[in-house]
């Protein structure tokens, strides 16, 4: 697959689907092998038990609308909600 944004997983974690916890990385436009950043949101899918972290470099934030627009290439197939704050 070719993704328009950086997408990966956190090694050593397990999500509810039994796989590693998936991550959308926003605000970095070159391909990455590894990344350290700040979680600003979680995309929770109502019809799929596979949450996605939304991670950005320090000092960057995105609105919920921008997050949904940037992840639409994948999230359009699911009913998704953005969760922020104490999750």
PDB file of N, CA and C in Angstrom:
ATOM      1  N   UNK A   1       0.827  -1.188   0.000  1.00  0.00           N
ATOM      2  CA  UNK A   1       0.000   0.000   0.000  1.00  0.00           C
ATOM      3  C   UNK A   1       0.868   1.248   0.000  1.00  0.00           C
ATOM      4  N   UNK A   2       0.397   2.280  -0.629  1.00  0.00           N
ATOM      5  CA  UNK A   2       1.048   3.582  -0.564  1.00  0.00           C
ATOM      6  C   UNK A   2       0.094   4.509   0.174  1.00  0.00           C
ATOM      7  N   UNK A   3       0.564   5.050   1.286  1.00  0.00           N
ATOM      8  CA  UNK A   3      -0.254   5.943   2.101  1.00  0.00           C
ATOM      9  C   UNK A   3       0.184   7.387   1.885  1.00  0.00           C
ATOM     10  N   UNK A   4      -0.752   8.336   1.876  1.00  0.00           N
ATOM     11  CA  UNK A   4      -0.394   9.742   1.687  1.00  0.00           C
ATOM     12  C   UNK A   4       0.214  10.383   2.934  1.00  0.00           C
ATOM     13  N   UNK A   5       0.147   9.691   4.074  1.00  0.00           N
ATOM     14  CA  UNK A   5       0.772  10.171   5.310  1.00  0.00           C
ATOM     15  C   UNK A   5       1.548   9.011   5.914  1.00  0.00           C
ATOM     16  N   UNK A   6       2.406   9.313   6.881  1.00  0.00           N
ATOM     17  CA  UNK A   6       3.139   8.258   7.571  1.00  0.00           C
ATOM     18  C   UNK A   6       2.185   7.467   8.453  1.00  0.00           C
ATOM     19  N   UNK A   7       2.314   6.152   8.385  1.00  0.00           N
ATOM     20  CA  UNK A   7       1.438   5.237   9.114  1.00  0.00           C
ATOM     21  C   UNK A   7       2.290   4.069   9.582  1.00  0.00           C
ATOM     22  N   UNK A   8       2.125   3.695  10.839  1.00  0.00           N
ATOM     23  CA  UNK A   8       2.920   2.587  11.345  1.00  0.00           C
ATOM     24  C   UNK A   8       2.315   2.002  12.598  1.00  0.00           C
ATOM     25  N   UNK A   9       3.172   1.486  13.449  1.00  0.00           N
ATOM     26  CA  UNK A   9       2.716   0.845  14.679  1.00  0.00           C
ATOM     27  C   UNK A   9       3.766   1.022  15.761  1.00  0.00           C
ATOM     28  N   UNK A  10       3.359   0.765  16.997  1.00  0.00           N
ATOM     29  CA  UNK A  10       4.277   0.855  18.131  1.00  0.00           C
ATOM     30  C   UNK A  10       4.699  -0.560  18.493  1.00  0.00           C
ATOM     31  N   UNK A  11       5.984  -0.842  18.321  1.00  0.00           N
ATOM     32  CA  UNK A  11       6.504  -2.171  18.634  1.00  0.00           C
ATOM     33  C   UNK A  11       6.278  -2.514  20.099  1.00  0.00           C
ATOM     34  N   UNK A  12       5.974  -3.771  20.347  1.00  0.00           N
ATOM     35  CA  UNK A  12       5.827  -4.248  21.715  1.00  0.00           C
ATOM     36  C   UNK A  12       4.488  -3.944  22.349  1.00  0.00           C
ATOM     37  N   UNK A  13       3.536  -3.421  21.570  1.00  0.00           N
ATOM     38  CA  UNK A  13       2.195  -3.139  22.100  1.00  0.00           C
ATOM     39  C   UNK A  13       1.206  -4.119  21.487  1.00  0.00           C
ATOM     40  N   UNK A  14       0.057  -4.220  22.099  1.00  0.00           N
ATOM     41  CA  UNK A  14      -1.041  -5.024  21.546  1.00  0.00           C
ATOM     42  C   UNK A  14      -2.318  -4.207  21.611  1.00  0.00           C
ATOM     43  N   UNK A  15      -2.986  -4.094  20.493  1.00  0.00           N
ATOM     44  CA  UNK A  15      -4.280  -3.429  20.431  1.00  0.00           C
ATOM     45  C   UNK A  15      -5.370  -4.469  20.676  1.00  0.00           C
ATOM     46  N   UNK A  16      -6.599  -4.023  20.747  1.00  0.00           N
ATOM     47  CA  UNK A  16      -7.723  -4.929  21.001  1.00  0.00           C
ATOM     48  C   UNK A  16      -7.886  -5.967  19.897  1.00  0.00           C
ATOM     49  N   UNK A  17      -7.352  -5.682  18.698  1.00  0.00           N
ATOM     50  CA  UNK A  17      -7.456  -6.643  17.601  1.00  0.00           C
ATOM     51  C   UNK A  17      -6.339  -7.679  17.621  1.00  0.00           C
ATOM     52  N   UNK A  18      -5.447  -7.607  18.635  1.00  0.00           N
ATOM     53  CA  UNK A  18      -4.355  -8.564  18.759  1.00  0.00           C
ATOM     54  C   UNK A  18      -3.091  -8.173  18.021  1.00  0.00           C
ATOM     55  N   UNK A  19      -3.142  -7.118  17.249  1.00  0.00           N
ATOM     56  CA  UNK A  19      -1.977  -6.616  16.516  1.00  0.00           C
ATOM     57  C   UNK A  19      -1.358  -5.452  17.281  1.00  0.00           C
ATOM     58  N   UNK A  20      -0.190  -4.979  16.801  1.00  0.00           N
ATOM     59  CA  UNK A  20       0.413  -3.799  17.411  1.00  0.00           C
ATOM     60  C   UNK A  20      -0.522  -2.597  17.266  1.00  0.00           C
ATOM     61  N   UNK A  21      -0.379  -1.641  18.175  1.00  0.00           N
ATOM     62  CA  UNK A  21      -1.182  -0.423  18.153  1.00  0.00           C
ATOM     63  C   UNK A  21      -0.754   0.433  16.966  1.00  0.00           C
ATOM     64  N   UNK A  22      -1.715   0.772  16.111  1.00  0.00           N
ATOM     65  CA  UNK A  22      -1.445   1.531  14.889  1.00  0.00           C
ATOM     66  C   UNK A  22      -1.362   3.023  15.164  1.00  0.00           C
ATOM     67  N   UNK A  23      -0.589   3.713  14.317  1.00  0.00           N
ATOM     68  CA  UNK A  23      -0.326   5.140  14.504  1.00  0.00           C
ATOM     69  C   UNK A  23      -0.364   5.865  13.159  1.00  0.00           C
ATOM     70  N   UNK A  24      -1.123   6.955  13.112  1.00  0.00           N
ATOM     71  CA  UNK A  24      -1.007   7.923  12.024  1.00  0.00           C
ATOM     72  C   UNK A  24      -0.051   8.999  12.509  1.00  0.00           C
ATOM     73  N   UNK A  25       0.963   9.327  11.710  1.00  0.00           N
ATOM     74  CA  UNK A  25       1.900  10.396  12.060  1.00  0.00           C
ATOM     75  C   UNK A  25       1.620  11.575  11.138  1.00  0.00           C
ATOM     76  N   UNK A  26       1.211  12.685  11.732  1.00  0.00           N
ATOM     77  CA  UNK A  26       0.897  13.894  10.973  1.00  0.00           C
ATOM     78  C   UNK A  26       1.974  14.941  11.205  1.00  0.00           C
ATOM     79  N   UNK A  27       2.175  15.804  10.233  1.00  0.00           N
ATOM     80  CA  UNK A  27       3.115  16.911  10.391  1.00  0.00           C
ATOM     81  C   UNK A  27       4.537  16.593   9.972  1.00  0.00           C
ATOM     82  N   UNK A  28       4.779  15.384   9.483  1.00  0.00           N
ATOM     83  CA  UNK A  28       6.087  14.991   8.953  1.00  0.00           C
ATOM     84  C   UNK A  28       5.812  14.409   7.574  1.00  0.00           C
ATOM     85  N   UNK A  29       6.400  14.991   6.559  1.00  0.00           N
ATOM     86  CA  UNK A  29       6.002  14.645   5.201  1.00  0.00           C
ATOM     87  C   UNK A  29       6.983  13.753   4.463  1.00  0.00           C
ATOM     88  N   UNK A  30       8.177  13.545   5.021  1.00  0.00           N
ATOM     89  CA  UNK A  30       9.102  12.608   4.406  1.00  0.00           C
ATOM     90  C   UNK A  30       8.892  11.225   5.031  1.00  0.00           C
ATOM     91  N   UNK A  31       9.185  10.155   4.284  1.00  0.00           N
ATOM     92  CA  UNK A  31       9.026   8.803   4.830  1.00  0.00           C
ATOM     93  C   UNK A  31       9.901   8.596   6.068  1.00  0.00           C
ATOM     94  N   UNK A  32       9.395   7.818   7.010  1.00  0.00           N
ATOM     95  CA  UNK A  32      10.080   7.587   8.285  1.00  0.00           C
ATOM     96  C   UNK A  32      10.306   6.101   8.519  1.00  0.00           C
ATOM     97  N   UNK A  33      11.378   5.788   9.240  1.00  0.00           N
ATOM     98  CA  UNK A  33      11.574   4.433   9.753  1.00  0.00           C
ATOM     99  C   UNK A  33      11.161   4.362  11.211  1.00  0.00           C
ATOM    100  N   UNK A  34      11.484   5.408  11.967  1.00  0.00           N
ATOM    101  CA  UNK A  34      11.086   5.516  13.370  1.00  0.00           C
ATOM    102  C   UNK A  34      10.697   6.965  13.637  1.00  0.00           C
ATOM    103  N   UNK A  35       9.960   7.162  14.727  1.00  0.00           N
ATOM    104  CA  UNK A  35       9.514   8.514  15.057  1.00  0.00           C
ATOM    105  C   UNK A  35       9.177   8.582  16.534  1.00  0.00           C
ATOM    106  N   UNK A  36       9.522   9.688  17.154  1.00  0.00           N
ATOM    107  CA  UNK A  36       9.117   9.980  18.522  1.00  0.00           C
ATOM    108  C   UNK A  36       8.327  11.276  18.485  1.00  0.00           C
ATOM    109  N   UNK A  37       7.124  11.252  19.019  1.00  0.00           N
ATOM    110  CA  UNK A  37       6.276  12.435  18.988  1.00  0.00           C
ATOM    111  C   UNK A  37       5.285  12.428  20.124  1.00  0.00           C
ATOM    112  N   UNK A  38       4.254  13.228  19.965  1.00  0.00           N
ATOM    113  CA  UNK A  38       3.236  13.429  21.000  1.00  0.00           C
ATOM    114  C   UNK A  38       1.880  12.954  20.476  1.00  0.00           C
ATOM    115  N   UNK A  39       1.181  12.150  21.277  1.00  0.00           N
ATOM    116  CA  UNK A  39      -0.164  11.704  20.913  1.00  0.00           C
ATOM    117  C   UNK A  39      -1.132  12.858  21.170  1.00  0.00           C
ATOM    118  N   UNK A  40      -1.866  13.270  20.129  1.00  0.00           N
ATOM    119  CA  UNK A  40      -2.844  14.351  20.294  1.00  0.00           C
ATOM    120  C   UNK A  40      -4.280  13.847  20.248  1.00  0.00           C
ATOM    121  N   UNK A  41      -4.470  12.631  19.759  1.00  0.00           N
ATOM    122  CA  UNK A  41      -5.832  12.102  19.639  1.00  0.00           C
ATOM    123  C   UNK A  41      -5.784  10.606  19.385  1.00  0.00           C
ATOM    124  N   UNK A  42      -6.941   9.992  19.538  1.00  0.00           N
ATOM    125  CA  UNK A  42      -7.142   8.593  19.165  1.00  0.00           C
ATOM    126  C   UNK A  42      -8.353   8.546  18.246  1.00  0.00           C
ATOM    127  N   UNK A  43      -8.208   7.876  17.123  1.00  0.00           N
ATOM    128  CA  UNK A  43      -9.347   7.635  16.250  1.00  0.00           C
ATOM    129  C   UNK A  43      -9.928   6.290  16.654  1.00  0.00           C
ATOM    130  N   UNK A  44     -11.144   6.337  17.150  1.00  0.00           N
ATOM    131  CA  UNK A  44     -11.841   5.125  17.596  1.00  0.00           C
ATOM    132  C   UNK A  44     -12.872   4.752  16.547  1.00  0.00           C
ATOM    133  N   UNK A  45     -12.769   3.554  16.050  1.00  0.00           N
ATOM    134  CA  UNK A  45     -13.719   3.068  15.053  1.00  0.00           C
ATOM    135  C   UNK A  45     -14.879   2.375  15.748  1.00  0.00           C
ATOM    136  N   UNK A  46     -16.084   2.790  15.428  1.00  0.00           N
ATOM    137  CA  UNK A  46     -17.270   2.190  16.034  1.00  0.00           C
ATOM    138  C   UNK A  46     -17.547   0.798  15.486  1.00  0.00           C
ATOM    139  N   UNK A  47     -17.176   0.552  14.239  1.00  0.00           N
ATOM    140  CA  UNK A  47     -17.478  -0.719  13.600  1.00  0.00           C
ATOM    141  C   UNK A  47     -16.245  -1.604  13.400  1.00  0.00           C
ATOM    142  N   UNK A  48     -15.170  -1.300  14.128  1.00  0.00           N
ATOM    143  CA  UNK A  48     -13.937  -2.076  14.029  1.00  0.00           C
ATOM    144  C   UNK A  48     -13.162  -1.840  15.319  1.00  0.00           C
ATOM    145  N   UNK A  49     -12.705  -2.881  15.953  1.00  0.00           N
ATOM    146  CA  UNK A  49     -12.009  -2.766  17.234  1.00  0.00           C
ATOM    147  C   UNK A  49     -10.513  -2.541  17.002  1.00  0.00           C
ATOM    148  N   UNK A  50     -10.181  -1.453  16.306  1.00  0.00           N
ATOM    149  CA  UNK A  50      -8.799  -1.174  15.941  1.00  0.00           C
ATOM    150  C   UNK A  50      -8.522   0.326  16.047  1.00  0.00           C
ATOM    151  N   UNK A  51      -8.342   0.854  17.268  1.00  0.00           N
ATOM    152  CA  UNK A  51      -8.078   2.290  17.418  1.00  0.00           C
ATOM    153  C   UNK A  51      -6.742   2.690  16.803  1.00  0.00           C
ATOM    154  N   UNK A  52      -6.651   3.933  16.390  1.00  0.00           N
ATOM    155  CA  UNK A  52      -5.433   4.487  15.792  1.00  0.00           C
ATOM    156  C   UNK A  52      -4.995   5.704  16.591  1.00  0.00           C
ATOM    157  N   UNK A  53      -3.747   5.733  17.009  1.00  0.00           N
ATOM    158  CA  UNK A  53      -3.203   6.931  17.643  1.00  0.00           C
ATOM    159  C   UNK A  53      -2.895   7.955  16.570  1.00  0.00           C
ATOM    160  N   UNK A  54      -3.062   9.223  16.898  1.00  0.00           N
ATOM    161  CA  UNK A  54      -2.661  10.323  16.024  1.00  0.00           C
ATOM    162  C   UNK A  54      -1.494  11.007  16.726  1.00  0.00           C
ATOM    163  N   UNK A  55      -0.319  10.954  16.092  1.00  0.00           N
ATOM    164  CA  UNK A  55       0.919  11.435  16.702  1.00  0.00           C
ATOM    165  C   UNK A  55       1.507  12.542  15.834  1.00  0.00           C
ATOM    166  N   UNK A  56       2.042  13.566  16.492  1.00  0.00           N
ATOM    167  CA  UNK A  56       2.631  14.717  15.799  1.00  0.00           C
ATOM    168  C   UNK A  56       3.950  15.093  16.467  1.00  0.00           C
ATOM    169  N   UNK A  57       4.791  15.873  15.778  1.00  0.00           N
ATOM    170  CA  UNK A  57       5.970  16.425  16.440  1.00  0.00           C
ATOM    171  C   UNK A  57       5.545  17.402  17.540  1.00  0.00           C
ATOM    172  N   UNK A  58       6.386  17.568  18.541  1.00  0.00           N
ATOM    173  CA  UNK A  58       6.120  18.549  19.606  1.00  0.00           C
ATOM    174  C   UNK A  58       5.854  19.912  18.984  1.00  0.00           C
ATOM    175  N   UNK A  59       4.870  20.628  19.520  1.00  0.00           N
ATOM    176  CA  UNK A  59       4.572  21.977  19.068  1.00  0.00           C
ATOM    177  C   UNK A  59       3.600  22.055  17.907  1.00  0.00           C
ATOM    178  N   UNK A  60       3.149  20.910  17.416  1.00  0.00           N
ATOM    179  CA  UNK A  60       2.195  20.903  16.303  1.00  0.00           C
ATOM    180  C   UNK A  60       0.880  20.325  16.799  1.00  0.00           C
ATOM    181  N   UNK A  61      -0.229  20.876  16.314  1.00  0.00           N
ATOM    182  CA  UNK A  61      -1.548  20.344  16.638  1.00  0.00           C
ATOM    183  C   UNK A  61      -2.400  20.415  15.378  1.00  0.00           C
ATOM    184  N   UNK A  62      -3.416  19.616  15.330  1.00  0.00           N
ATOM    185  CA  UNK A  62      -4.370  19.606  14.230  1.00  0.00           C
ATOM    186  C   UNK A  62      -5.774  19.606  14.809  1.00  0.00           C
ATOM    187  N   UNK A  63      -6.682  20.264  14.125  1.00  0.00           N
ATOM    188  CA  UNK A  63      -8.090  20.218  14.532  1.00  0.00           C
ATOM    189  C   UNK A  63      -8.647  18.828  14.214  1.00  0.00           C
ATOM    190  N   UNK A  64      -9.768  18.501  14.826  1.00  0.00           N
ATOM    191  CA  UNK A  64     -10.427  17.230  14.514  1.00  0.00           C
ATOM    192  C   UNK A  64     -10.762  17.140  13.029  1.00  0.00           C
ATOM    193  N   UNK A  65     -11.189  18.245  12.455  1.00  0.00           N
ATOM    194  CA  UNK A  65     -11.537  18.269  11.037  1.00  0.00           C
ATOM    195  C   UNK A  65     -10.313  17.986  10.170  1.00  0.00           C
ATOM    196  N   UNK A  66      -9.170  18.564  10.528  1.00  0.00           N
ATOM    197  CA  UNK A  66      -7.943  18.331   9.768  1.00  0.00           C
ATOM    198  C   UNK A  66      -7.488  16.877   9.899  1.00  0.00           C
ATOM    199  N   UNK A  67      -7.603  16.321  11.104  1.00  0.00           N
ATOM    200  CA  UNK A  67      -7.234  14.913  11.311  1.00  0.00           C
ATOM    201  C   UNK A  67      -8.098  14.017  10.430  1.00  0.00           C
ATOM    202  N   UNK A  68      -9.397  14.250  10.433  1.00  0.00           N
ATOM    203  CA  UNK A  68     -10.281  13.418   9.616  1.00  0.00           C
ATOM    204  C   UNK A  68      -9.985  13.589   8.125  1.00  0.00           C
ATOM    205  N   UNK A  69      -9.665  14.805   7.694  1.00  0.00           N
ATOM    206  CA  UNK A  69      -9.339  15.031   6.286  1.00  0.00           C
ATOM    207  C   UNK A  69      -8.052  14.299   5.895  1.00  0.00           C
ATOM    208  N   UNK A  70      -7.048  14.345   6.756  1.00  0.00           N
ATOM    209  CA  UNK A  70      -5.765  13.711   6.448  1.00  0.00           C
ATOM    210  C   UNK A  70      -5.816  12.189   6.508  1.00  0.00           C
ATOM    211  N   UNK A  71      -6.726  11.643   7.293  1.00  0.00           N
ATOM    212  CA  UNK A  71      -6.829  10.184   7.429  1.00  0.00           C
ATOM    213  C   UNK A  71      -7.993   9.603   6.627  1.00  0.00           C
ATOM    214  N   UNK A  72      -8.678  10.438   5.889  1.00  0.00           N
ATOM    215  CA  UNK A  72      -9.860  10.022   5.133  1.00  0.00           C
ATOM    216  C   UNK A  72      -9.563   8.889   4.157  1.00  0.00           C
ATOM    217  N   UNK A  73      -8.354   8.829   3.622  1.00  0.00           N
ATOM    218  CA  UNK A  73      -7.988   7.782   2.670  1.00  0.00           C
ATOM    219  C   UNK A  73      -8.241   6.388   3.243  1.00  0.00           C
ATOM    220  N   UNK A  74      -8.145   6.237   4.555  1.00  0.00           N
ATOM    221  CA  UNK A  74      -8.369   4.956   5.220  1.00  0.00           C
ATOM    222  C   UNK A  74      -9.658   4.951   6.042  1.00  0.00           C
ATOM    223  N   UNK A  75      -9.897   6.029   6.758  1.00  0.00           N
ATOM    224  CA  UNK A  75     -11.033   6.062   7.688  1.00  0.00           C
ATOM    225  C   UNK A  75     -12.385   6.157   6.989  1.00  0.00           C
ATOM    226  N   UNK A  76     -12.400   6.482   5.700  1.00  0.00           N
ATOM    227  CA  UNK A  76     -13.679   6.565   4.980  1.00  0.00           C
ATOM    228  C   UNK A  76     -14.413   5.226   4.935  1.00  0.00           C
ATOM    229  N   UNK A  77     -13.684   4.141   5.192  1.00  0.00           N
ATOM    230  CA  UNK A  77     -14.290   2.818   5.171  1.00  0.00           C
ATOM    231  C   UNK A  77     -14.915   2.424   6.511  1.00  0.00           C
ATOM    232  N   UNK A  78     -14.762   3.291   7.520  1.00  0.00           N
ATOM    233  CA  UNK A  78     -15.208   2.986   8.879  1.00  0.00           C
ATOM    234  C   UNK A  78     -16.010   4.150   9.446  1.00  0.00           C
ATOM    235  N   UNK A  79     -16.794   3.864  10.451  1.00  0.00           N
ATOM    236  CA  UNK A  79     -17.457   4.925  11.214  1.00  0.00           C
ATOM    237  C   UNK A  79     -16.508   5.265  12.362  1.00  0.00           C
ATOM    238  N   UNK A  80     -15.859   6.426  12.283  1.00  0.00           N
ATOM    239  CA  UNK A  80     -14.800   6.789  13.223  1.00  0.00           C
ATOM    240  C   UNK A  80     -15.137   8.047  14.003  1.00  0.00           C
ATOM    241  N   UNK A  81     -14.636   8.099  15.222  1.00  0.00           N
ATOM    242  CA  UNK A  81     -14.747   9.279  16.076  1.00  0.00           C
ATOM    243  C   UNK A  81     -13.369   9.615  16.615  1.00  0.00           C
ATOM    244  N   UNK A  82     -13.131  10.902  16.823  1.00  0.00           N
ATOM    245  CA  UNK A  82     -11.862  11.341  17.403  1.00  0.00           C
ATOM    246  C   UNK A  82     -12.056  11.567  18.889  1.00  0.00           C
ATOM    247  N   UNK A  83     -11.162  10.992  19.666  1.00  0.00           N
ATOM    248  CA  UNK A  83     -11.165  11.165  21.123  1.00  0.00           C
ATOM    249  C   UNK A  83      -9.917  11.946  21.503  1.00  0.00           C
ATOM    250  N   UNK A  84     -10.099  12.915  22.402  1.00  0.00           N
ATOM    251  CA  UNK A  84      -8.983  13.716  22.908  1.00  0.00           C
ATOM    252  C   UNK A  84      -9.061  13.799  24.417  1.00  0.00           C
ATOM    253  N   UNK A  85      -7.965  14.224  25.029  1.00  0.00           N
ATOM    254  CA  UNK A  85      -7.950  14.400  26.481  1.00  0.00           C
ATOM    255  C   UNK A  85      -7.813  13.074  27.195  1.00  0.00           C
ATOM    256  N   UNK A  86      -8.449  12.940  28.318  1.00  0.00           N
ATOM    257  CA  UNK A  86      -8.389  11.703  29.099  1.00  0.00           C
ATOM    258  C   UNK A  86      -9.197  10.628  28.396  1.00  0.00           C
ATOM    259  N   UNK A  87      -8.483   9.665  27.886  1.00  0.00           N
ATOM    260  CA  UNK A  87      -9.139   8.614  27.096  1.00  0.00           C
ATOM    261  C   UNK A  87      -9.165   7.327  27.899  1.00  0.00           C
TER     262      UNK A  87
END
